[in-house]
XYZ file of C-alpha atoms in Angstrom:
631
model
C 0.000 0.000 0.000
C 2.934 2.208 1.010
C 4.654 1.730 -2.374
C 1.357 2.509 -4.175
C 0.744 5.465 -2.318
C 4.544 7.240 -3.076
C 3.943 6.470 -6.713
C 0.913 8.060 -7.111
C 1.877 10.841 -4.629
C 5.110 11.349 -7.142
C 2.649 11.455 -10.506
C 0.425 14.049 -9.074
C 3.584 16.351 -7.698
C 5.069 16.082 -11.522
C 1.600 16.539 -13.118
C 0.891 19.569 -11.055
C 4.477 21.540 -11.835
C 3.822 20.966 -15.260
C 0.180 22.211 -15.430
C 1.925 25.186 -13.451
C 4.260 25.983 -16.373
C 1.410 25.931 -19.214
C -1.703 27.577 -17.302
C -0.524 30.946 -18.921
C -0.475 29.340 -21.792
C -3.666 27.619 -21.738
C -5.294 30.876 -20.640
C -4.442 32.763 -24.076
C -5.380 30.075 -26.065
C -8.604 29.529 -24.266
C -9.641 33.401 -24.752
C -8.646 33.307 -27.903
C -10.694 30.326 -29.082
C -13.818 31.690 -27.028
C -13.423 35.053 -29.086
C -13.249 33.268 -32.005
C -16.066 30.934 -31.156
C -18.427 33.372 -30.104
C -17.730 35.534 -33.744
C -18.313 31.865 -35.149
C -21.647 31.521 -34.065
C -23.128 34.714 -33.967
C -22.296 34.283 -38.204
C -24.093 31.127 -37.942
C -27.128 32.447 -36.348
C -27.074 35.293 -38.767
C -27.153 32.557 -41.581
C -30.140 30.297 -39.972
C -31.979 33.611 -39.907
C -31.418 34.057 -43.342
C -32.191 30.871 -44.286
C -35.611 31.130 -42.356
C -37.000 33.815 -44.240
C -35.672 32.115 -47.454
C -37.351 28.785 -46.351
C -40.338 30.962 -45.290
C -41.021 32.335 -48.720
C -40.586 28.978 -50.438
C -42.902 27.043 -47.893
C -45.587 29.683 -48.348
C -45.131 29.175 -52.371
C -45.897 25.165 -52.247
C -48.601 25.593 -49.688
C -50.581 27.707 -52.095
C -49.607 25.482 -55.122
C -50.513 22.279 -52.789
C -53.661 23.881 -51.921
C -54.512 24.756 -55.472
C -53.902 20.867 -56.545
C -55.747 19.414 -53.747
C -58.590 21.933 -54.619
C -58.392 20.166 -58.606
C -58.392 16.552 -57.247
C -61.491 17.504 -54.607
C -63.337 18.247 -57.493
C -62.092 15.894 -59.683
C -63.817 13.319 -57.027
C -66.629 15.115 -56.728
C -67.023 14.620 -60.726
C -66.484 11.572 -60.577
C -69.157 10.594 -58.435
C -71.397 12.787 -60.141
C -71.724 11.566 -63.659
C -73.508 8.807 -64.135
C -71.317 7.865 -67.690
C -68.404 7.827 -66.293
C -69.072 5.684 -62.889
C -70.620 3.112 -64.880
C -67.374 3.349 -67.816
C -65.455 2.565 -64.058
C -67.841 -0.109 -63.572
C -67.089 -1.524 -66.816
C -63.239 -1.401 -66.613
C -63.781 -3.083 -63.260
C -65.822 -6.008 -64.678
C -63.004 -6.052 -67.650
C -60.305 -6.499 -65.174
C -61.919 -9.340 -63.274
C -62.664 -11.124 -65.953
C -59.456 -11.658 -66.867
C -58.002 -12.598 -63.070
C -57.595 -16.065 -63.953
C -55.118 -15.373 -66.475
C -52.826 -12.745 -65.301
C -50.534 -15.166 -62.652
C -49.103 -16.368 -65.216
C -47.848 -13.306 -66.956
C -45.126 -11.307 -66.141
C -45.701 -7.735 -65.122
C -45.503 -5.818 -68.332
C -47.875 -8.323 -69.795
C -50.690 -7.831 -67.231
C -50.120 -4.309 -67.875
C -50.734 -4.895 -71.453
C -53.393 -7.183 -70.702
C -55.299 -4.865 -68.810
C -55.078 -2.234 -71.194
C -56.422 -4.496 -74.119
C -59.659 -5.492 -72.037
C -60.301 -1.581 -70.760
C -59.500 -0.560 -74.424
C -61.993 -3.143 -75.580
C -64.847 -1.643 -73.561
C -67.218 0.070 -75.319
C -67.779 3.181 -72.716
C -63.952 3.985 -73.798
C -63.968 6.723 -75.984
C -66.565 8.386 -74.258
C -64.651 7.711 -71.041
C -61.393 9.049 -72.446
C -62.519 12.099 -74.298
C -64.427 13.193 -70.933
C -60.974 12.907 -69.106
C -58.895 14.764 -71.660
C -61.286 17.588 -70.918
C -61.074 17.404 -67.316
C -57.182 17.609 -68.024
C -57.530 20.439 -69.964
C -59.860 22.281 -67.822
C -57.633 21.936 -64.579
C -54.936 22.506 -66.443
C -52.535 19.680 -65.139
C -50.508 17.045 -66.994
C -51.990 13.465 -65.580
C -55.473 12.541 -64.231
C -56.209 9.075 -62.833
C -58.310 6.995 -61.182
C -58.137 3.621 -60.058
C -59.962 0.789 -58.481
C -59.834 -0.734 -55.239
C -56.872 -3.009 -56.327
C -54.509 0.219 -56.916
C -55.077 -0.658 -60.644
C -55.197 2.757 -62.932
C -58.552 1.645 -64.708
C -58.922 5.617 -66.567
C -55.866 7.437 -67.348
C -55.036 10.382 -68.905
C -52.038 9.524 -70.308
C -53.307 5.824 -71.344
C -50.153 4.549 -71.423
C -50.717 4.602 -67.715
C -53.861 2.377 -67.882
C -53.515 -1.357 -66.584
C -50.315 0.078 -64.114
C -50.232 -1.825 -60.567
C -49.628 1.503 -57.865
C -48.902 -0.989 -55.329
C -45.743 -2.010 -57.632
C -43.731 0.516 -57.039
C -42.985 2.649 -53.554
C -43.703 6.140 -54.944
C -47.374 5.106 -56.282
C -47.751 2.348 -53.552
C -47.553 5.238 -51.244
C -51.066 6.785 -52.250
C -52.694 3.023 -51.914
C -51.420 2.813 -48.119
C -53.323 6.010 -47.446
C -56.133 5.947 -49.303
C -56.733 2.430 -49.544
C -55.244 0.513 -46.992
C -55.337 3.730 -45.065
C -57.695 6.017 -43.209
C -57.058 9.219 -45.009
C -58.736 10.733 -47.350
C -56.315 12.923 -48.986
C -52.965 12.561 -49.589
C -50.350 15.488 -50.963
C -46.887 13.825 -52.198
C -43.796 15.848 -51.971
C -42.389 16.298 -55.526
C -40.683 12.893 -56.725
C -40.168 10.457 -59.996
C -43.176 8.789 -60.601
C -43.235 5.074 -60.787
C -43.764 5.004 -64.396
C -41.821 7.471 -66.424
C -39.071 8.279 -63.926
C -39.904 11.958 -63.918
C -40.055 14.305 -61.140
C -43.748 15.116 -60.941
C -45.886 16.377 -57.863
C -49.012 14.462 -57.487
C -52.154 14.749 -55.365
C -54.565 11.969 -54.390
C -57.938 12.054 -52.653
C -60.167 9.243 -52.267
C -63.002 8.270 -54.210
C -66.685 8.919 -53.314
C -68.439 6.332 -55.512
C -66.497 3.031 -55.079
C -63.340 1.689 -53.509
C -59.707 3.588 -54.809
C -58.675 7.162 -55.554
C -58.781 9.500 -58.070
C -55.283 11.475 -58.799
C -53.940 14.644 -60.444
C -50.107 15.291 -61.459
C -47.989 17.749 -62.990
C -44.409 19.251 -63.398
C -43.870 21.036 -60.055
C -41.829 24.030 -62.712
C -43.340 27.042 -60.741
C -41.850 25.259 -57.102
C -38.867 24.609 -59.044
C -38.022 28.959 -60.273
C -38.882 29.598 -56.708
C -36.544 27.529 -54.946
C -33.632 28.424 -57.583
C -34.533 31.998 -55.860
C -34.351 30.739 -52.911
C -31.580 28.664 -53.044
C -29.825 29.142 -49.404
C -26.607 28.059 -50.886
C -25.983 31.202 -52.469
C -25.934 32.695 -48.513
C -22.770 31.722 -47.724
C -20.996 33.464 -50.839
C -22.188 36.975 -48.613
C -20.623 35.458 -45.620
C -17.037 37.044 -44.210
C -15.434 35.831 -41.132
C -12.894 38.245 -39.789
C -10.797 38.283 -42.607
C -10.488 35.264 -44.028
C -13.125 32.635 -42.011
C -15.758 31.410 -44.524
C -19.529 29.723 -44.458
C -19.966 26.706 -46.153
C -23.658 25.334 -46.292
C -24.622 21.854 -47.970
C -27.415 18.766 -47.272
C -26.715 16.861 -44.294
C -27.633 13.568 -47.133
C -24.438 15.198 -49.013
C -22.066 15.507 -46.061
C -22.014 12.268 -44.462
C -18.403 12.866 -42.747
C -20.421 16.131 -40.780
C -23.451 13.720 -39.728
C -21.354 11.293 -38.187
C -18.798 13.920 -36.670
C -22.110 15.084 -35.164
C -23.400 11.750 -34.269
C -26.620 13.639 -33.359
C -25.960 16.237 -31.315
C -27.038 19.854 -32.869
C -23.439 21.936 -32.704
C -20.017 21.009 -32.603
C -16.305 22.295 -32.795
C -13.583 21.009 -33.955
C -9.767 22.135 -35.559
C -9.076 20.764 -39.270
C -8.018 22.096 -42.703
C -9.827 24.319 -44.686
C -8.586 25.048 -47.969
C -5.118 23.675 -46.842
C -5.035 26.281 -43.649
C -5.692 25.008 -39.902
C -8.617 26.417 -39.197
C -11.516 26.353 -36.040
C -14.527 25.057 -37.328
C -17.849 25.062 -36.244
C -20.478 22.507 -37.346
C -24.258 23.217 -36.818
C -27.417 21.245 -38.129
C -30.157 23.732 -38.620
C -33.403 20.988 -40.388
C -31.738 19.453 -43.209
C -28.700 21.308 -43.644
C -24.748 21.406 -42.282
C -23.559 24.909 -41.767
C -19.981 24.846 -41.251
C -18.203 28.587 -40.433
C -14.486 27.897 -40.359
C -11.394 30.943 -39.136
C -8.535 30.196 -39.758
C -5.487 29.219 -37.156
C -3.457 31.917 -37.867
C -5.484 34.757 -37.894
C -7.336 33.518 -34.500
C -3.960 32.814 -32.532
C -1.826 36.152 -33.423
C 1.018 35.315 -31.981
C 3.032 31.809 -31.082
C 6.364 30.758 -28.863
C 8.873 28.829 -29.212
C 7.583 27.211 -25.713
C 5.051 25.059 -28.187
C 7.398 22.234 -29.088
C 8.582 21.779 -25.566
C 5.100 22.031 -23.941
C 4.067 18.800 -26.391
C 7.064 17.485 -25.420
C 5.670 17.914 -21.917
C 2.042 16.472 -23.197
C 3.501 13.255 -24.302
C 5.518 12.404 -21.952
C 2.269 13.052 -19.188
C -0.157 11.614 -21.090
C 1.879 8.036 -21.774
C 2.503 8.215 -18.057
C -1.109 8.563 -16.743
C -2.091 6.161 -19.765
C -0.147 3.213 -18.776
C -0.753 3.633 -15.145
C -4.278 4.008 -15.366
C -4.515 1.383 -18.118
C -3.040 -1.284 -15.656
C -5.210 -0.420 -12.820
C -8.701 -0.424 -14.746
C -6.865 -3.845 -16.614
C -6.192 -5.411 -13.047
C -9.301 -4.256 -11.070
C -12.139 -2.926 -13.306
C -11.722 -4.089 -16.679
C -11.499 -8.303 -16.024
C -14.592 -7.788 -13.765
C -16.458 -5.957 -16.379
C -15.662 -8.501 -18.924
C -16.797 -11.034 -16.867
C -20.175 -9.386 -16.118
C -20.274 -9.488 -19.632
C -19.882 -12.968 -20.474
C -22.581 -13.854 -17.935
C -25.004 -11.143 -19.321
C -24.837 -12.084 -22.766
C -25.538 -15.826 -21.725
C -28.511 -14.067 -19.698
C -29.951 -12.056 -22.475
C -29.230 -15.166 -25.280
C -32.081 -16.901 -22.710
C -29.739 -18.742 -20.576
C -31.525 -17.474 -17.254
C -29.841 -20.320 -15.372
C -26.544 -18.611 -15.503
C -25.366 -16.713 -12.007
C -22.601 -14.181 -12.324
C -19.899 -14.192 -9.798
C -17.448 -11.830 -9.624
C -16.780 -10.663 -6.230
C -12.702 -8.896 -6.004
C -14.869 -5.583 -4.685
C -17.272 -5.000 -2.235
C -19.149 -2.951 -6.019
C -18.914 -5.647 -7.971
C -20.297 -8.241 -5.440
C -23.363 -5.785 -4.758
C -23.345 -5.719 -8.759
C -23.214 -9.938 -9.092
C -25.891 -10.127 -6.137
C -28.347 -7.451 -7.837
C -28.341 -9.296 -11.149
C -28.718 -12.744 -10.271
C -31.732 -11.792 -8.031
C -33.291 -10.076 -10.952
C -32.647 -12.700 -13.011
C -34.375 -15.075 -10.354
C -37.397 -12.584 -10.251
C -37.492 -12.539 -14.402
C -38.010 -16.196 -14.105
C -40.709 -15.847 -12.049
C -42.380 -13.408 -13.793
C -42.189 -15.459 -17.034
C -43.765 -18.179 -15.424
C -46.281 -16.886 -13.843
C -47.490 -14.773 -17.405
C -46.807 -18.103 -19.637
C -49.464 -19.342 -17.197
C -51.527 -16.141 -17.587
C -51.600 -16.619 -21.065
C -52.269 -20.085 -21.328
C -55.676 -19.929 -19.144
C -56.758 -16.459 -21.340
C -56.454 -18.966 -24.856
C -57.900 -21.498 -22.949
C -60.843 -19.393 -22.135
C -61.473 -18.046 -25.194
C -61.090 -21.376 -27.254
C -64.078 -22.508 -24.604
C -65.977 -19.069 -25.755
C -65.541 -19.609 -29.572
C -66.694 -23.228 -29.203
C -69.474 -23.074 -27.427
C -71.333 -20.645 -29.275
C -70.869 -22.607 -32.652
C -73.818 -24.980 -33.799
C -73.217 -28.796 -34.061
C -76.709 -30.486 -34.822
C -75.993 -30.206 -38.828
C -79.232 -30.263 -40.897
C -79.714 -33.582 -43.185
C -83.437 -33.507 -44.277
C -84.954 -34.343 -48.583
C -84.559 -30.686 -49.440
C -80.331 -29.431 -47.862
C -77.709 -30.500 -46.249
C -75.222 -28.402 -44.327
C -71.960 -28.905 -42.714
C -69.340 -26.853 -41.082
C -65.896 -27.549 -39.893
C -63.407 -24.996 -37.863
C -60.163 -25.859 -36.892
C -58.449 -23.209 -34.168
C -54.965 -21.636 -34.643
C -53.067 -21.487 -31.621
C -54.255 -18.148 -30.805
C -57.592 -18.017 -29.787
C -59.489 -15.741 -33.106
C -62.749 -15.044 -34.196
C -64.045 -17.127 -36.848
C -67.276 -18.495 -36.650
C -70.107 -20.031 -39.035
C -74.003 -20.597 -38.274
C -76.828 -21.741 -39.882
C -80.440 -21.718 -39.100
C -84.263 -22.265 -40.318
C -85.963 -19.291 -40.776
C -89.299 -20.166 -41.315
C -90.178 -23.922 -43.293
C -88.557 -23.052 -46.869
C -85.825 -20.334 -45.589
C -82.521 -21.203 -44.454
C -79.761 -19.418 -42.980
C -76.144 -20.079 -43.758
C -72.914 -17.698 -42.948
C -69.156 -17.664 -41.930
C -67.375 -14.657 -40.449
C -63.871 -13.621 -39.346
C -63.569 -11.179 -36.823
C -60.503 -8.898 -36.308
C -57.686 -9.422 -33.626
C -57.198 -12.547 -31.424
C -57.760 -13.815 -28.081
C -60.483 -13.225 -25.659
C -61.823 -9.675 -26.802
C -61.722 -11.196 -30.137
C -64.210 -14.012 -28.947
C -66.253 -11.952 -27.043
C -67.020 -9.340 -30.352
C -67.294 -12.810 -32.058
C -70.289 -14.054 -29.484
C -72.122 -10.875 -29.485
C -71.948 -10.210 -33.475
C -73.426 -14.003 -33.854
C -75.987 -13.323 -31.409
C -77.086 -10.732 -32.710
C -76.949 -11.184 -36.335
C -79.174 -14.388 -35.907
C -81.343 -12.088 -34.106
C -82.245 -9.137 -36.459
C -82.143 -11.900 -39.424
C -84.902 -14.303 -37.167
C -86.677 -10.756 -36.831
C -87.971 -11.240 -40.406
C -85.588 -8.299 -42.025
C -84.285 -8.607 -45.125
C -80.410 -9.783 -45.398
C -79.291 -6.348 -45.891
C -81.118 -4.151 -43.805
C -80.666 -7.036 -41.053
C -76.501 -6.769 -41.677
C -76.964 -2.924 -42.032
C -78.999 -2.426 -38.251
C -75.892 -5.525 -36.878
C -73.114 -3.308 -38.810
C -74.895 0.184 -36.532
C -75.116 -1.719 -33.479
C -71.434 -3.038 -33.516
C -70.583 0.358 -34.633
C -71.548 1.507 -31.165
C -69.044 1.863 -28.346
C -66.435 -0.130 -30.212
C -63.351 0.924 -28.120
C -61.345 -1.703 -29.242
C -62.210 -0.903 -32.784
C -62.773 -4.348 -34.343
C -64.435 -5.384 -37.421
C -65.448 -8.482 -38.879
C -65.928 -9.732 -42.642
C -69.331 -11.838 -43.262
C -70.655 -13.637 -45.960
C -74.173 -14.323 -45.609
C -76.518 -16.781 -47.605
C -80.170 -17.394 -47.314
C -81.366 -20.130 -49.238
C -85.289 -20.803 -50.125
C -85.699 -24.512 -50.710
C -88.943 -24.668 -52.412
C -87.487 -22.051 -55.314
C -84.107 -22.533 -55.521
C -83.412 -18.748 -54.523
C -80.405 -17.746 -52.950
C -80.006 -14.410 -51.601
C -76.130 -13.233 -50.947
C -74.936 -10.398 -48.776
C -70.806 -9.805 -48.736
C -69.338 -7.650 -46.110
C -65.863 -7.253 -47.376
C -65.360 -11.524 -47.073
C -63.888 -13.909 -49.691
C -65.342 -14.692 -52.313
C -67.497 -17.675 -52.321
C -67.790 -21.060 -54.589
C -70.723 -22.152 -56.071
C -71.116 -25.460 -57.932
C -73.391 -24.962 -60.711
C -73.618 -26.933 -64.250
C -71.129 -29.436 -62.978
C -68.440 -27.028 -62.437
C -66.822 -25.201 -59.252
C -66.975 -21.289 -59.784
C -66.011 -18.412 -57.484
C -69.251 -16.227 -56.857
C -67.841 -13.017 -57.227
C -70.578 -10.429 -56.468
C -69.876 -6.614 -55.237
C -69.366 -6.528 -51.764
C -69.211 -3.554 -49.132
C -66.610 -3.211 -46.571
C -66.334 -5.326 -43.371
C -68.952 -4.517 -40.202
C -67.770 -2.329 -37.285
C -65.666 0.097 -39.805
C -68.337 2.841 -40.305
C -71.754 3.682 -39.515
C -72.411 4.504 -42.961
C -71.609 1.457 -44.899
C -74.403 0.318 -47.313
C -75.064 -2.882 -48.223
C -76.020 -5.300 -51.485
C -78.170 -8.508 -51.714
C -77.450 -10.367 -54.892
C -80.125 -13.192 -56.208
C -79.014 -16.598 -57.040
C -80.572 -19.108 -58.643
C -79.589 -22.928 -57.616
C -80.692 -26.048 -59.450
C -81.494 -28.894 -57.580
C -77.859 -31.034 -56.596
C -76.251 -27.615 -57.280
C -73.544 -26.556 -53.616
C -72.425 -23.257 -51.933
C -68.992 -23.476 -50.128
C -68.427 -20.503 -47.517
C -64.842 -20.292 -45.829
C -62.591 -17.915 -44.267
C -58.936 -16.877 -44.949
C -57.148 -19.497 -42.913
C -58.285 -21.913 -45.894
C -56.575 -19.935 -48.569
C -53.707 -18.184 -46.570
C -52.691 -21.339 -44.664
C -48.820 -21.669 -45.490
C -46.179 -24.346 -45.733
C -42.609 -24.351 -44.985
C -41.538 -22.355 -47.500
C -44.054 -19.225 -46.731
C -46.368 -20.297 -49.744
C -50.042 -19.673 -49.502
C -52.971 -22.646 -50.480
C -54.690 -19.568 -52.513
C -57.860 -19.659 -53.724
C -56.199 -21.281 -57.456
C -56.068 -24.404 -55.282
C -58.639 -24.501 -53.413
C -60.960 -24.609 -56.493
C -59.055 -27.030 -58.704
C -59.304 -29.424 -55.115
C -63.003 -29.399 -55.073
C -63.110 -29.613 -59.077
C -61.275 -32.972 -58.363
C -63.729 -34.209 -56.016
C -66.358 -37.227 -57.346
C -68.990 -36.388 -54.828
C -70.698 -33.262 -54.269
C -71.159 -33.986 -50.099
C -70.438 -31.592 -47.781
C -69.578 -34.369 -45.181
C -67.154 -36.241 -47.294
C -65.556 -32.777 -49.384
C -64.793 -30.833 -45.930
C -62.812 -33.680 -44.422
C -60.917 -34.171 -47.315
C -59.497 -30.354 -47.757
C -59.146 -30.688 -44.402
C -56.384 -33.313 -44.997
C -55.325 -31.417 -48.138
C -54.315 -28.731 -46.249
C -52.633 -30.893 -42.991
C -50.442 -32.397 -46.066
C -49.794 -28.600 -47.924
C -48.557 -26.926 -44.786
C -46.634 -30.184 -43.827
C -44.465 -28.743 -40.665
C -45.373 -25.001 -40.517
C -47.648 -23.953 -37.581
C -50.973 -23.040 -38.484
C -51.322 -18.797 -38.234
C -55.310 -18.681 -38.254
C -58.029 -20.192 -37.666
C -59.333 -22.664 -41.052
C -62.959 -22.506 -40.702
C -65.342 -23.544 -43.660
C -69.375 -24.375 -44.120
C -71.599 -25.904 -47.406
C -74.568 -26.525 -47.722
C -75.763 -29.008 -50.516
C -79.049 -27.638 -52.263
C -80.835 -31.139 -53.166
């Protein structure tokens, strides 16, 4: 201890005569560089206040050319859903497109493209649809006008070439089906960018549409944003900008000066000596938005006069520094830094999920407080893990119990139907469900839903939607207005803001009438003629969204023999081991391949098909399906 003690009593007697000898020294330099600072950054918040009132002028030129584009598209909607020859030309390039579905997965993109174009082309509501947008161009004066369907597909384009293009295909265009798809907004204002298509910097503005699913969108050459920011251009600041008599201002994009980001490393202002056009120079880097201002004076003009006492006094620096260095590097080495490491090792076994491991290190009284803290928060962590695996477990468990006990299980087998249903749970509790039930002697109920979300708040919207469904469709209301009072009731106090998708079929067995209602669901199949065939009829969106959802009943006729096949997405997006979904393509070409037309023997069997498809991967969702067999 004694030896210890002189040592260190010797290091801090040397390093204190030779801080003696260079405070004078340090004092100039330091008054100096705060001088030269403070002149530094009173430049640089002269130049942020320029740049302000440039940035000022330029914002307040693209708000009013924003505004005047979104005012275009607004009405642009607005025409849209007020001319009945051009909703139902969008209706027509909408039946075009799906009727050629089937063929476009096996075509490569330009070819759907082209594909699409041919069958819009083809429509006979074309020319008229086309000449009516070239007008609308005209009148707002823009260069594009669009509007597409609710699969992002431009169905009416002003330039055609654009008709047939997928917005979801690229990440500038798949940006305006996020929001006003996918998304909750209604409007959407893109900063200027290339477009998708033609690679050329266009600003465009997108606002839903009012008569169907999609968007309607305007675009043009931003040219009058582009004069007004070569105006403003803040780069031309610094060329105004003298420093004493030689300091400069340099400004540039933070994206262009990645060496000043990182030197930053986030922090707003920094200082720091290096060579500016081949001088020693103080700099001073400051990030004001998106820029790097960097106001530089040179060595030589801020320190006006040097000794000779420099070369000795680094002399002096050296020698200090290596002496403090290696000392202090061999006491951290012998008494901090083998601890830490060990620490270390025994927290990255913790955090890798090795909760078993206890760390011991224990040369200090810190680092045994340190070993005891961890492993006893380690030993709580275990605990706690337990005790919410168990949590969990009984919360699945209850709402499994809830989502089975509500589903029927006395399936109808009489001279005039047969129906049977099948649901097989994912892990996660969800909230599928089908039902079916008699209405009066010749009526017949038959549906499958999926509601949003999983676990028991899942199965609880699940119970009350059935309940009440069955209710107002008992009540003697007609499909849609019964869906339409469910959708306004569930509508109601939903905090947790679920939804559900329903498809809903009431079958009369004396006619052979079936009458549909979809609420945003998949599409059905129907086997008619001797043939499997999706039902695809319009649909609304799913209940619980909005208040002020309408929906469709659509008629259809069965012949006796003829099937309906309701299911939910678990059938088709049920993947195997390589991520690949079952998809509807084989889901019909399964029942297609099917010698009976039973519900009891065909819902076993893709049952099995899809056991044997996904092979080892974990089923994601609940595979719930229902048919009914019209005899």
């Amino acid at each position: 201890m004694k030896k210890i003690f002189t040592i260190w009593l010797t290091i801090f007697v040397v390093a204190a005569f030779v801080i003696t000898l260079i405070c004078s020294y340090r004092i100039q330099s330091t008054l100096a560089q705060e001088t030269a600072l403070n002149m530094l950054n009173e430049n640089l918040n002269d130049a942020e206040a320029r740049i302000l009132h440039s940035n000022s002028n330029l914002e307040r030129i693209k708000e009013l050319t924003e505004n005047g584009a979104l005012t275009k598209t607004r009405s642009f909607a607005r025409i849209v859903k007020n001319t009945p020859d051009l909703c139902n030309s969008l209706i027509a390039f909408d039946k075009a497109i799906e009727s050629v579905k089937d063929k476009i997965s096996s075509l490569d993109y330009d070819g759907k493209i082209k594909l699409y174009q041919e069958v819009i082309m083809a429509c006979p509501e074309y020319k008229a649809n086309n000449s009516l947008l070239e007008r609308l161009k005209q009148d707002f004066d823009v260069d594009e006008v669009t509007i597409t369907n609710g699969d992002g597909i431009m169905v009416s384009s002003i330039p055609v070439d654009y008709i047939g293009y997928d917005m979801t295909s690229r990440e500038q265009s798949n940006e305006f089906v996020k929001k006003l798809i996918v998304g909750q907004d209604n409007e959407y204002v893109q900063n200027p960018m290339p477009n998708g298509y033609l690679k050329k910097i266009f600003q465009y503005v997108g606002v839903r549409r009012q008569d169907a699913k999609g968007f309607v969108q305007i675009g043009y050459s931003p040219q009058r944003l582009e004069e007004a920011e070569k105006l403003a251009d803040i780069y031309n600041i610094s060329k105004d900008f003298r420093i004493g008599n030689n300091g400069k201002l340099k400004i540039s994009k933070a994206i262009d000066n990645k060496d000043a980001v990182d030197f930053l490393n986030g922090e707003k202002q920094k200082t720091i000596r290096k060579e500016i056009d081949g001088k020693p120079s103080l700099c001073v880097y400051r990030k004001y938005n998106d820029l790097i201002l960097r106001a530089s004076l040179p060595e030589d003009e801020m320190f006006l006069s040097r000794n000779t006492v420099v070369q000795s006094m680094a002399i002096a620096y050296f020698v200090l520094f290596s002496i403090v260095y290696v000392l202090i590097s061999l006491l951290l080495q012998k008494v901090v830094i083998r601890g830490i490491y060990s620490v270390n090792d025994s927290l990255h076994k913790i955090t890798d999920g090795d909760l078993n491991e206890k760390v011991k290190v224990h040369n200090t009284e810190e680092f045994d407080v340190l070993s005891n803290g961890i492993n006893t928060t380690v030993n709580a962590l275990k605990k706690a893990i337990e005790a919410e695996s168990k949590r969990i477990d009984a919360e699945l468990e209850i709402g499994r119990t809830i989502q089975n006990s509500v589903l029927p299980d006395d399936f109808p087998d009489n001279d005039t139907y047969t129906i049977y249903a099948t649901m097989d749970t994912a892990k996660e509790v969800g909230g599928d469900f089908y039902d079916f039930f008699s209405i009066d002697k010749t009526h017949n109920a038959m549906l499958v839903a999926d509601v949003s979300g999983k676990g028991i708040t899942a199965a609880l919207f699940m119970m009350n939607a059935k309940a009440l469904i069955k209710e107002l469709i008992l009540s003697g209301k007609e499909p849609a207005v019964a869906i339409k009072e469910a959708n306004l009731e569930l509508c109601e106090n939903n905090k947790a803001r679920m939804f559900l998708t329903l498809f809903l079929a009431i079958l009369d067995t004396e006619t052979g009438k079936m009458v549909c209602v979809n609420a945003g669901h998949n599409p059905p199949l129907l086997y008619h003629n001797g043939a499997w065939e999706y039902l695809i009829i319009k649909h609304s969106m799913a209940l619980g969204v909005s208040n002020k959802i309408r929906f469709t009943e659509v008629e259809v006729k069965l012949d006796h023999n003829d099937s309906f096949f309701l299911y939910t997405d678990g059938v088709t997006e049920a993947q195997n081991v390589n991520q690949e979904l079952y998809g509807e393509k084989r889901l019909k070409e399964f029942l297609s391949n099917q010698e009976e037309n039973n519900p009891k023997t065909i819902l076993p069997a893709i049952r099995e098909q899809l056991k044997i498809f996904a092979g080892e991967a974990p089923q994601s969702d609940d595979i719930t399906m229902i048919m009914g067999l019209y005899k």
